[in-house]
Coordinates of C-alpha atoms in Angstrom, one line a residue:
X1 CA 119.0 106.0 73.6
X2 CA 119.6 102.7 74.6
X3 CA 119.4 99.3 72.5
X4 CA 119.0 95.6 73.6
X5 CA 122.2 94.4 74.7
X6 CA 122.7 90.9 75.2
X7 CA 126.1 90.5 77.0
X8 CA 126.7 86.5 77.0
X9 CA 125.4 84.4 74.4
X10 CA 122.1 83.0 75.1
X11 CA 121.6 79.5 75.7
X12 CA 119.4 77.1 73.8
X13 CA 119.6 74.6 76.3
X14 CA 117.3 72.7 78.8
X15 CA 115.7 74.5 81.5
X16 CA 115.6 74.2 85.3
X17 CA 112.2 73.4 86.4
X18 CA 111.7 75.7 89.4
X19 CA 113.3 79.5 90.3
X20 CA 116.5 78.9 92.0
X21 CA 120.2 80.1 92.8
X22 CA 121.8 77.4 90.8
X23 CA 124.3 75.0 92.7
X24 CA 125.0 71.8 89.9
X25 CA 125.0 74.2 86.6
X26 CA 127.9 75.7 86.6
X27 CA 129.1 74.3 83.8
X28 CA 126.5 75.6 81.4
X29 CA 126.9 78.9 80.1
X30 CA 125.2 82.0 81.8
X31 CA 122.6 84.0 79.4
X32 CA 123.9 87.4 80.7
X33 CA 126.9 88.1 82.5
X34 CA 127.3 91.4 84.7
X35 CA 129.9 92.8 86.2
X36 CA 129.6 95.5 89.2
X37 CA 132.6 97.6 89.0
X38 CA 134.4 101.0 89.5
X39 CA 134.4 102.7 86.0
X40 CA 135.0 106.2 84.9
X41 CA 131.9 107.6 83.4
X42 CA 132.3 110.5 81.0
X43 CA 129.4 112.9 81.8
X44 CA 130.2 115.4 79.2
X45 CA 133.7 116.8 77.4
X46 CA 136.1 116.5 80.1
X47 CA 133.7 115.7 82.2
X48 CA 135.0 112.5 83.9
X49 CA 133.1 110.9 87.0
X50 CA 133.9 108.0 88.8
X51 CA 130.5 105.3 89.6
X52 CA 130.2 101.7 90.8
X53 CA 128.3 100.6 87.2
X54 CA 126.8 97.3 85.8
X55 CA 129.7 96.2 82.8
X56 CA 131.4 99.3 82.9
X57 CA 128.9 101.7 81.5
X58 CA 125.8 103.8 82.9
X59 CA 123.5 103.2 82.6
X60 CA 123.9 99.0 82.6
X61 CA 123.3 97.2 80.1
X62 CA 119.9 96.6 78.1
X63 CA 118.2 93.2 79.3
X64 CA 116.0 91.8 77.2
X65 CA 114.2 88.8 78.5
X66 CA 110.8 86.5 76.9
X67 CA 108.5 86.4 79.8
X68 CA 108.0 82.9 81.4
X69 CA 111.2 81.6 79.6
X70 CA 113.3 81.0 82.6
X71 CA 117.6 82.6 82.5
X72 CA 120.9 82.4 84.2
X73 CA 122.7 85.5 85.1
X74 CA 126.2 85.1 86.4
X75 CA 126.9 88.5 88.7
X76 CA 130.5 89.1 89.5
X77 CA 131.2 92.0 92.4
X78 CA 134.6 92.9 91.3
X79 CA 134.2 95.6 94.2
X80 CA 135.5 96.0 97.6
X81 CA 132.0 95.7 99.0
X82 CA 129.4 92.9 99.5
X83 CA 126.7 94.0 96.9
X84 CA 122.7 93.0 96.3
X85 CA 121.2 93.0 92.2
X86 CA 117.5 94.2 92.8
X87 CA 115.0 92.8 90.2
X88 CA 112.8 95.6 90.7
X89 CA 109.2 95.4 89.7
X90 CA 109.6 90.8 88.7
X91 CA 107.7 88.6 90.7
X92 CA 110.9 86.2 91.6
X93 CA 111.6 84.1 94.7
X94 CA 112.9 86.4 97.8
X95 CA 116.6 84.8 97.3
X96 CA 116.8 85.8 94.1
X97 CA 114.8 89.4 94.5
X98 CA 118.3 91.0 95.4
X99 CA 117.2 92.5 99.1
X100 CA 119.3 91.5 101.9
X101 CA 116.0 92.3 104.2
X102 CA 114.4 89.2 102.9
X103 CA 117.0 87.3 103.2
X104 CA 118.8 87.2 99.4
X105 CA 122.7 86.6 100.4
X106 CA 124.8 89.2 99.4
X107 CA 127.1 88.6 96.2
X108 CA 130.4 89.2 98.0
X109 CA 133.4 91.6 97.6
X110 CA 135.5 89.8 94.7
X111 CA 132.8 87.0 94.3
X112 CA 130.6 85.5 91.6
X113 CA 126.7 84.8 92.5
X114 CA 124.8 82.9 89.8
X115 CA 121.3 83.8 89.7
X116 CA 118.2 81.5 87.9
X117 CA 114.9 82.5 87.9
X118 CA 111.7 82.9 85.1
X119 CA 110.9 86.7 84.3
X120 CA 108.1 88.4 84.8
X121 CA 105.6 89.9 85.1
X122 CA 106.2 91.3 81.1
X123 CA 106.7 95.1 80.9
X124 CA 109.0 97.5 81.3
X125 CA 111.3 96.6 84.9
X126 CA 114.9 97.1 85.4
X127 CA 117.6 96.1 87.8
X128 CA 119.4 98.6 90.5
X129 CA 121.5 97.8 93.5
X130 CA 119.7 97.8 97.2
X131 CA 122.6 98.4 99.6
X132 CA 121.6 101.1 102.3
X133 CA 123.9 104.3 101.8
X134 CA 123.3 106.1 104.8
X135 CA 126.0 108.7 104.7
X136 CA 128.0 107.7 102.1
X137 CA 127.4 109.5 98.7
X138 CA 129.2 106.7 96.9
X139 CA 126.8 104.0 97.7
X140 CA 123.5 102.9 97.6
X141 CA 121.6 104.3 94.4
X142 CA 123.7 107.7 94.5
X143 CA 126.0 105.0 92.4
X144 CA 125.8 104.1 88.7
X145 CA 124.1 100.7 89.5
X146 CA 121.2 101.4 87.6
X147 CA 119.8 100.0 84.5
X148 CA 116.8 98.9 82.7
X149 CA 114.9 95.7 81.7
X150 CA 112.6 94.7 79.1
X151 CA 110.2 91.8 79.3
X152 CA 109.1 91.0 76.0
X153 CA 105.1 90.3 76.2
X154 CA 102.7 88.3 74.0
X155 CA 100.9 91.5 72.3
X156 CA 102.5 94.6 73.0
X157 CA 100.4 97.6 73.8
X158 CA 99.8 100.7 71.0
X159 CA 101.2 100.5 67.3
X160 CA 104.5 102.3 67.4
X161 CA 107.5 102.0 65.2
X162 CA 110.4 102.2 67.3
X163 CA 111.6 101.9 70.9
X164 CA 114.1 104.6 73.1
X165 CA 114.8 103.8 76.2
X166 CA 115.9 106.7 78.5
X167 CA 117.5 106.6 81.7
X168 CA 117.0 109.8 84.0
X169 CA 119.9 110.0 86.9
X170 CA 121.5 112.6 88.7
X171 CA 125.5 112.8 89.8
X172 CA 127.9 114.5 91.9
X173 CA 125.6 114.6 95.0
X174 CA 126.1 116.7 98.1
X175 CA 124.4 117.3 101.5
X176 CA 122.0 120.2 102.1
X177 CA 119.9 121.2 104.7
X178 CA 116.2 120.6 103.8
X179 CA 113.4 122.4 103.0
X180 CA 109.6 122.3 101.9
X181 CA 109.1 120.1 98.8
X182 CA 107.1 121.1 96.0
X183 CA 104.5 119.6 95.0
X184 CA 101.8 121.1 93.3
X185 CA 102.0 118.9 90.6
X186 CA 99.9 115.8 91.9
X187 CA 96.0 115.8 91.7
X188 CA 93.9 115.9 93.3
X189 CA 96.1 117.6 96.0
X190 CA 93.4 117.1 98.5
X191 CA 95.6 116.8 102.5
X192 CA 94.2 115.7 105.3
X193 CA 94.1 118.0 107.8
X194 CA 94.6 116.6 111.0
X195 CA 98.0 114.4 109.0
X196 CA 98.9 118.4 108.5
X197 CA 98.5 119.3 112.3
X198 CA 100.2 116.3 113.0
X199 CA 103.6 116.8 110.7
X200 CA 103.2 120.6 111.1
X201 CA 103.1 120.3 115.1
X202 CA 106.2 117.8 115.2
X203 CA 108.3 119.9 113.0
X204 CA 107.6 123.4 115.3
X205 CA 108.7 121.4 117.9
X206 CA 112.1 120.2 117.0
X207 CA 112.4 123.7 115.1
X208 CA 111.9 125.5 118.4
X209 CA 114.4 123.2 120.3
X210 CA 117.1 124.1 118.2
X211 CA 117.3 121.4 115.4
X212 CA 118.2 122.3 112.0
X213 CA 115.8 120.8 109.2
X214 CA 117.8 117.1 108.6
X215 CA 120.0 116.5 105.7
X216 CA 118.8 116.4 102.3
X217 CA 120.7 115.6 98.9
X218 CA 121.2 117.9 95.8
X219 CA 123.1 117.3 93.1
X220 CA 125.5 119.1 90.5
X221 CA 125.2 117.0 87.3
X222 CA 121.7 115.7 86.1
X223 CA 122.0 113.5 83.0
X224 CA 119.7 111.1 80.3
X225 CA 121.4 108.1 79.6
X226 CA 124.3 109.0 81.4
X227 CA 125.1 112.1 79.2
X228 CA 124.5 115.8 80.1
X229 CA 122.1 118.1 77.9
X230 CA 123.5 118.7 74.4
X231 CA 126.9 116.3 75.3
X232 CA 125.3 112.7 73.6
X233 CA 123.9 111.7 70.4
X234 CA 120.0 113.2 69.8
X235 CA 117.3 110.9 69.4
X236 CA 117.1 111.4 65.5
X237 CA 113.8 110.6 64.2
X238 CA 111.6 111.5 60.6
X239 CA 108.0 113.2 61.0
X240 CA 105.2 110.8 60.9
X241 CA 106.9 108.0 63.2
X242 CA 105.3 106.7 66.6
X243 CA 108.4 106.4 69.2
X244 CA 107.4 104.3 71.8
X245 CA 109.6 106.5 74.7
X246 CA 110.3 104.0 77.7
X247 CA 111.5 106.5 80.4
X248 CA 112.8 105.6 83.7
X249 CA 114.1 107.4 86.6
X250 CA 116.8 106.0 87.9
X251 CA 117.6 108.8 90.7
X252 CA 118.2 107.8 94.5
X253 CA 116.0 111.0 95.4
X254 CA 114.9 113.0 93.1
X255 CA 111.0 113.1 91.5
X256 CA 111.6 114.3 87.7
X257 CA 108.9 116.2 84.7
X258 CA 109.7 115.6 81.3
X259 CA 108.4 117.6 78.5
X260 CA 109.1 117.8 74.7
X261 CA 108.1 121.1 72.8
X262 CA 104.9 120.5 70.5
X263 CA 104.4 117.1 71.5
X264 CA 102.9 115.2 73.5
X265 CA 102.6 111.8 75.7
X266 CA 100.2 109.1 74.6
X267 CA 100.6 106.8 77.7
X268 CA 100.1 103.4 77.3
X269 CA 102.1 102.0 80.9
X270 CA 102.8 102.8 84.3
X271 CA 105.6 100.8 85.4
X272 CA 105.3 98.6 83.0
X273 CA 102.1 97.3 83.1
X274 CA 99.5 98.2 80.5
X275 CA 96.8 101.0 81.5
X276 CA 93.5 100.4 81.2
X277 CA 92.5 103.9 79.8
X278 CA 95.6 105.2 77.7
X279 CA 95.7 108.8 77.9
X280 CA 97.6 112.0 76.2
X281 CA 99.5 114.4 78.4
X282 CA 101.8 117.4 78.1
X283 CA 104.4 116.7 80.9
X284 CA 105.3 113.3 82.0
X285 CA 106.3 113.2 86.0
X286 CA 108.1 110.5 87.4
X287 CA 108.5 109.4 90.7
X288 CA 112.7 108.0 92.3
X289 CA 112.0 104.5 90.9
X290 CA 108.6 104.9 88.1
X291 CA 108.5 104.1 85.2
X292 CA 106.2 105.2 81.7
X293 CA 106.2 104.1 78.6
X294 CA 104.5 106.5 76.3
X295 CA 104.2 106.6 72.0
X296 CA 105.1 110.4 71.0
X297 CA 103.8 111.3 67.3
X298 CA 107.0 113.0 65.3
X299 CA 104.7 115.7 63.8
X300 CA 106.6 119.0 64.5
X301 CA 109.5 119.1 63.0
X302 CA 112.8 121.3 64.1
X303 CA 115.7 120.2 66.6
X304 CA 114.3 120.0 70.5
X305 CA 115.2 119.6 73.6
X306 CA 113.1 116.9 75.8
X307 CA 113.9 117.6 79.3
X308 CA 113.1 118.7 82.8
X309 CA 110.3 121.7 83.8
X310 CA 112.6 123.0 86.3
X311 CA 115.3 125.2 84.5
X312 CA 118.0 124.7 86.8
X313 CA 118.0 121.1 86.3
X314 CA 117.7 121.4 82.8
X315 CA 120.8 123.8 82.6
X316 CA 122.8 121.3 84.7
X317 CA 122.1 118.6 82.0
X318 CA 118.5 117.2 82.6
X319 CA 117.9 116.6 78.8
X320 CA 118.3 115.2 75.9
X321 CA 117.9 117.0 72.1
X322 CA 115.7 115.3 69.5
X323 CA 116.8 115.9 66.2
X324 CA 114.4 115.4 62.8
X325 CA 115.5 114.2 60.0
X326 CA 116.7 117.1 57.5
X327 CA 116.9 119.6 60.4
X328 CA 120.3 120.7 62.1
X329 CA 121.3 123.0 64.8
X330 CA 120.9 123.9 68.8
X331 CA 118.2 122.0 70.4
X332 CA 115.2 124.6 71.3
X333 CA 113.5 124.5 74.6
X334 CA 109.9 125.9 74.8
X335 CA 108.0 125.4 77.9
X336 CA 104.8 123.8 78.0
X337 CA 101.6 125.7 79.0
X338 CA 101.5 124.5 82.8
X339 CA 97.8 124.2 84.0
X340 CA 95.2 121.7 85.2
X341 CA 95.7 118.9 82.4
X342 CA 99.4 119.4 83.6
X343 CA 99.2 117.9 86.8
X344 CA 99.9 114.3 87.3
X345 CA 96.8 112.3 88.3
X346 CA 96.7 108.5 88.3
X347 CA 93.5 108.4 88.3
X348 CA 93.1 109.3 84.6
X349 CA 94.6 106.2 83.7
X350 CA 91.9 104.2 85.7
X351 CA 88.8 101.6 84.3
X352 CA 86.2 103.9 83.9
X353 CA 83.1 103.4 85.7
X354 CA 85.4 100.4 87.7
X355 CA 85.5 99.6 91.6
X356 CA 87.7 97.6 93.1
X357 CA 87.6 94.0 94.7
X358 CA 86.4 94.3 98.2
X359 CA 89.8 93.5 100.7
X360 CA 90.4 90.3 102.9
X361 CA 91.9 92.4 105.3
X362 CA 93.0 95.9 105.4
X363 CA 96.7 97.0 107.1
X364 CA 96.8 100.4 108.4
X365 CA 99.8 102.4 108.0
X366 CA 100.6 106.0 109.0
X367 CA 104.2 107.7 108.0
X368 CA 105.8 110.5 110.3
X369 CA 109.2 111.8 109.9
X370 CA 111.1 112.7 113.2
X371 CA 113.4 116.1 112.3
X372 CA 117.3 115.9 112.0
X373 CA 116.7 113.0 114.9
X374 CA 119.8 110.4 113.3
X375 CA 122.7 112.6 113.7
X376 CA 121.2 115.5 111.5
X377 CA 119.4 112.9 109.5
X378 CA 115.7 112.9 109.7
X379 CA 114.2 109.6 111.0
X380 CA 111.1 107.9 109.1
X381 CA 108.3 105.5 110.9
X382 CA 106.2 103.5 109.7
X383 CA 102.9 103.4 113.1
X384 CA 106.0 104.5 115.1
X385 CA 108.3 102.7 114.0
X386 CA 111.4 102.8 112.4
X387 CA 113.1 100.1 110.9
X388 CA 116.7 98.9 112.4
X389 CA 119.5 100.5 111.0
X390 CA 121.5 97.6 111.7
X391 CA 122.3 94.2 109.5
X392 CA 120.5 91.6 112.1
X393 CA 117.2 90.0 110.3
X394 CA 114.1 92.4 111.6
X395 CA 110.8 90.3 111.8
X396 CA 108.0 91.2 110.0
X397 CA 105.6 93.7 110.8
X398 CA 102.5 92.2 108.8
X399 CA 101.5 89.1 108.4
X400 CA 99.9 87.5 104.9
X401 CA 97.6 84.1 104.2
X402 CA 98.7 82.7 100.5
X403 CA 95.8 83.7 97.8
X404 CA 94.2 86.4 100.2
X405 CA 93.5 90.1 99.0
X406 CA 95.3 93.2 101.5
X407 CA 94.5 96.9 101.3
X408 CA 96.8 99.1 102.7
X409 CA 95.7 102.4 103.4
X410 CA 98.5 104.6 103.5
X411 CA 98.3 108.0 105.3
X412 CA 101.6 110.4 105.1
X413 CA 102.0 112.7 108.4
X414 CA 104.9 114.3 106.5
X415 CA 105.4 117.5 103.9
X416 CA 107.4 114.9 101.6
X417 CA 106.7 113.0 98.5
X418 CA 107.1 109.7 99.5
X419 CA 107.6 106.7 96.5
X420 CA 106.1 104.0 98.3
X421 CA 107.5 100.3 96.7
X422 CA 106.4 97.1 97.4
X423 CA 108.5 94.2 96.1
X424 CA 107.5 90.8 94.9
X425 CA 104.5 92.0 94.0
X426 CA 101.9 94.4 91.7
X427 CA 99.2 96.5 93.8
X428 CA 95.9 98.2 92.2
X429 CA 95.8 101.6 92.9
X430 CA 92.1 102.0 94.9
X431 CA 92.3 104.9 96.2
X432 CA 93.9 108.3 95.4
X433 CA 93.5 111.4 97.9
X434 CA 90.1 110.1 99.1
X435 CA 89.1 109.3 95.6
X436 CA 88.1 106.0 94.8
X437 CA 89.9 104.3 91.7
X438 CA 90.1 100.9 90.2
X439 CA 92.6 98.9 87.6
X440 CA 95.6 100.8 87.6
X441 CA 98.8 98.3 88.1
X442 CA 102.0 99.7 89.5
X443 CA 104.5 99.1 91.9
X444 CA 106.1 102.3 93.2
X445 CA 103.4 105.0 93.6
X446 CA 104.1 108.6 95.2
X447 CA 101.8 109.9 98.3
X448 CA 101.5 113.3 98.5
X449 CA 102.5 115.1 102.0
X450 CA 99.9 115.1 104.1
X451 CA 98.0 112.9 101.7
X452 CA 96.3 109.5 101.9
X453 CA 96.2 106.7 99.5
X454 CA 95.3 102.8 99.3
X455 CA 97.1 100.0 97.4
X456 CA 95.6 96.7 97.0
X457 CA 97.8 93.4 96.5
X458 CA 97.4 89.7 96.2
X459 CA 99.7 87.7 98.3
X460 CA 100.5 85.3 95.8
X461 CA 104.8 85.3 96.0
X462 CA 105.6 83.5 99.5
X463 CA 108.3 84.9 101.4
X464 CA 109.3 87.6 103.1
X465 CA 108.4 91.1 101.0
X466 CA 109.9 94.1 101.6
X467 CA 108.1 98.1 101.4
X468 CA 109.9 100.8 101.9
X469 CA 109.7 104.6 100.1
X470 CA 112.8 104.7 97.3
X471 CA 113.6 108.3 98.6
X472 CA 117.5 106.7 98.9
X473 CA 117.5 108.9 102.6
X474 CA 114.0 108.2 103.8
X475 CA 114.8 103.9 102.8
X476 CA 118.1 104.2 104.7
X477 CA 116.8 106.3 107.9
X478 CA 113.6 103.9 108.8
X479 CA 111.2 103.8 106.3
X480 CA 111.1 100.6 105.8
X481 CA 108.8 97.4 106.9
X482 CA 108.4 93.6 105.9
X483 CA 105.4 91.4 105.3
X484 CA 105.6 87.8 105.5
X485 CA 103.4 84.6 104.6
X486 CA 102.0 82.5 107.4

């Protein structure tokens, strides 16, 4: 569990007027002050890992912020290594977003960057590191730099009577050679065929010239709030209460279930923004980079575990117990009846009966990964292209109008999952696997191989914006692209 952690004191004082890296106000006291750092992190027992972390903890701290009530954060990189602070999921200015691909300067090895911008929109969001990995295990989102944000709205959705937060992040990562992903948990799982000819055909073909499948990561500790199954404190809570479960995953590549034995998940977010038709569920799946917030009814009491569908992930730590009041012992794990209503569908959580706002103009965009093709890395396009591996400023592939209304229709000539991520900015799901759908917010959503989806967005945060998938691998080999305002 995590609680609201304010770590500077918060200043009363005037505001700036606009969004801004501050230059003159360095003599006013910051509202939150984070430090990126090496820290130990114990995992378990004797169970000692070391992670670049936000304040010396994972995950980071807590923010709480008021939405539209503008804050300072001082960021200190007391690393070896220039370092970006994503504001994943806010509507902020592109210098202050935290990507070095729209231009945000880095905060520099040793150095300070003091950051000033108004939150929003409200909702659950949270704050992660974007520097590109590559190779390197230690960097990138494979770190500890991962942590979550609340932005307190007017009216908060559902009557609850607490708040957990819970953080879902793997460690000790190593290379593997991949394989097929499974993924018969989205619906409708409707492919396209000739997207399956397509991937199917490119993958014989390197197969049959002698390339391995590329790299992929797996991992050797899985943890919830930084602690491995049975190792932290349980959520303790009495029967009767409504826990409002904010659940996060913070992995670099990993898509993650969560179940809790004789409960279940009354939905009431998708990354944070409100749904228009709150459903229950059995199993909660979570794409690298989604979020949920869901109330859970404490009506069956006993000691639980809440954790992963996939045993070996569970075993290696993917968990957390929770405890009721008056009951003691070893947290029980019974798995959930898997069928139909197990399956994660966005669509359930759509306007009923809704359709979508008509496009100004729609961008077309087909995904294709090229096999082991970066040094025994696979290589990700977006319509052919992949973006530069380099540091030199790319141009942009897409070009917006302010106030306009973009579709992009999506279509995935891979076997992956991809989490697609657009930042700056919320898109309205519209259509899912062929299906059309209407009023669902998010910002990360996850395409199905061999799938097709469309996302539509306003442009209504100049600058340049950066999509990419927040696979950690697929961001860093070329799947990435920019759109900017004209």
């Amino acid at each position: 569990m995590l609680s609201s952690v304010n770590v500077s004191a918060e200043s009363d004082g005037p505001m700036q007027s606009s969004d801004s890296t501050a230059s003159s106000s360095e003599s006013v006291s910051a509202d939150y002050t984070l430090h990126i750092k090496t820290s130990p992190v114990e995992i378990a027992p004797n169970r000692i890992i070391s992670a670049t972390t936000y304040n010396g903890q994972f995950p980071g701290p807590l923010l709480r912020f008021k939405e539209g009530r503008q804050v300072t954060v001082d960021v200190f990189n007391d690393t070896d290594t220039p370092e970006q602070l994503h504001w994943h999921g806010q509507m902020v200015p592109p210098d202050v977003d935290g990507s070095s691909e729209e231009g945000t300067p880095f905060i520099p090895a040793h150095g300070k960057r003091r950051i000033v911008f108004t939150p929003g929109p409200a909702g659950f969001r949270f704050y992660h590191t974007h520097n590109r990995a590559g190779a390197n295990l230690a960097a990138g989102q494979y770190s500890g730099e991962v942590a979550p944000v609340y932005i307190e709205p007017g009216h908060e959705p559902g009557r609850y009577d607490r708040e957990v937060f819970l953080v879902l992040k793997e460690f000790e990562p190593t290379f593997s050679r991949g394989g097929d992903m499974a993924q018969n948990f989205l619906a409708p799982p409707t492919k396209v065929k000739a997207l399956e000819e397509q991937g199917e055909s490119a993958m014989k073909a390197s197969l049959a010239k002698g390339m391995p499948h590329g790299y992929e990561v797996g991992y050797a500790a899985f943890t919830i709030n930084g602690r491995m199954l049975g190792h932290g404190e349980p959520i303790r809570v009495k029967r009767g209460e409504r826990v409002l479960f904010h659940i996060l995953n913070g992995s670099a590549t990993e898509i993650r279930s969560m179940a809790l034995p004789g409960h279940s998940f009354h939905i009431v977010a998708l990354d944070g923004n409100p749904v228009p038709n709150p459903v229950t569920v059995p199993v909660l799946w979570l794409g690298t980079a989604e979020r949920v917030s869901a109330i859970v009814e404490m009506k069956y009491p006993g000691v639980w575990i809440m954790g992963d569908l996939a045993d070996d992930d569970r075993r290696h730590g993917m968990g957390i117990v929770v405890e009721y009041t008056g009951f003691k012992g070893k947290g029980q794990w019974v798995a959930p009846p898997l069928g139909l209503n197990s399956r994660w569908n966005y669509a359930l959580f759509a306007k009923p009966g809704a359709t979508a706002t008509p496009p100004d103009e729609t961008f077309e965009m087909i995904f294709a990964k090229d096999n082991a093709a970066e040094e025994g890395f696979n290589r990700w396009t977006i319509n052919g292209l992949a973006y530069p591996m380099s540091t030199k400023p790319t141009p942009a592939s897409f070009h917006l109008k302010q106030g306009k209304r973009y579709r992009i229709r999506m279509r995935n000539a891979s076997d992956d999952i991809h989490p697609i991520h657009l930042h700056r900015h919320s898109f309205e799901l519209t259509k899912l696997a062929g299906k059309p759908t209407a009023g669902i917010l998010k910002d990360v959503v996850m395409l199905g191989g061999y799938q097709e989806a469309e996302i539509d967005f306003v442009a209504n945060n100049p600058g340049l914006t950066l999509f990419h998938c927040h696979q950690q691998l697929h961001m860093d080999f070329g799947f990435m692209t920019l759109f900017d305002y004209v």
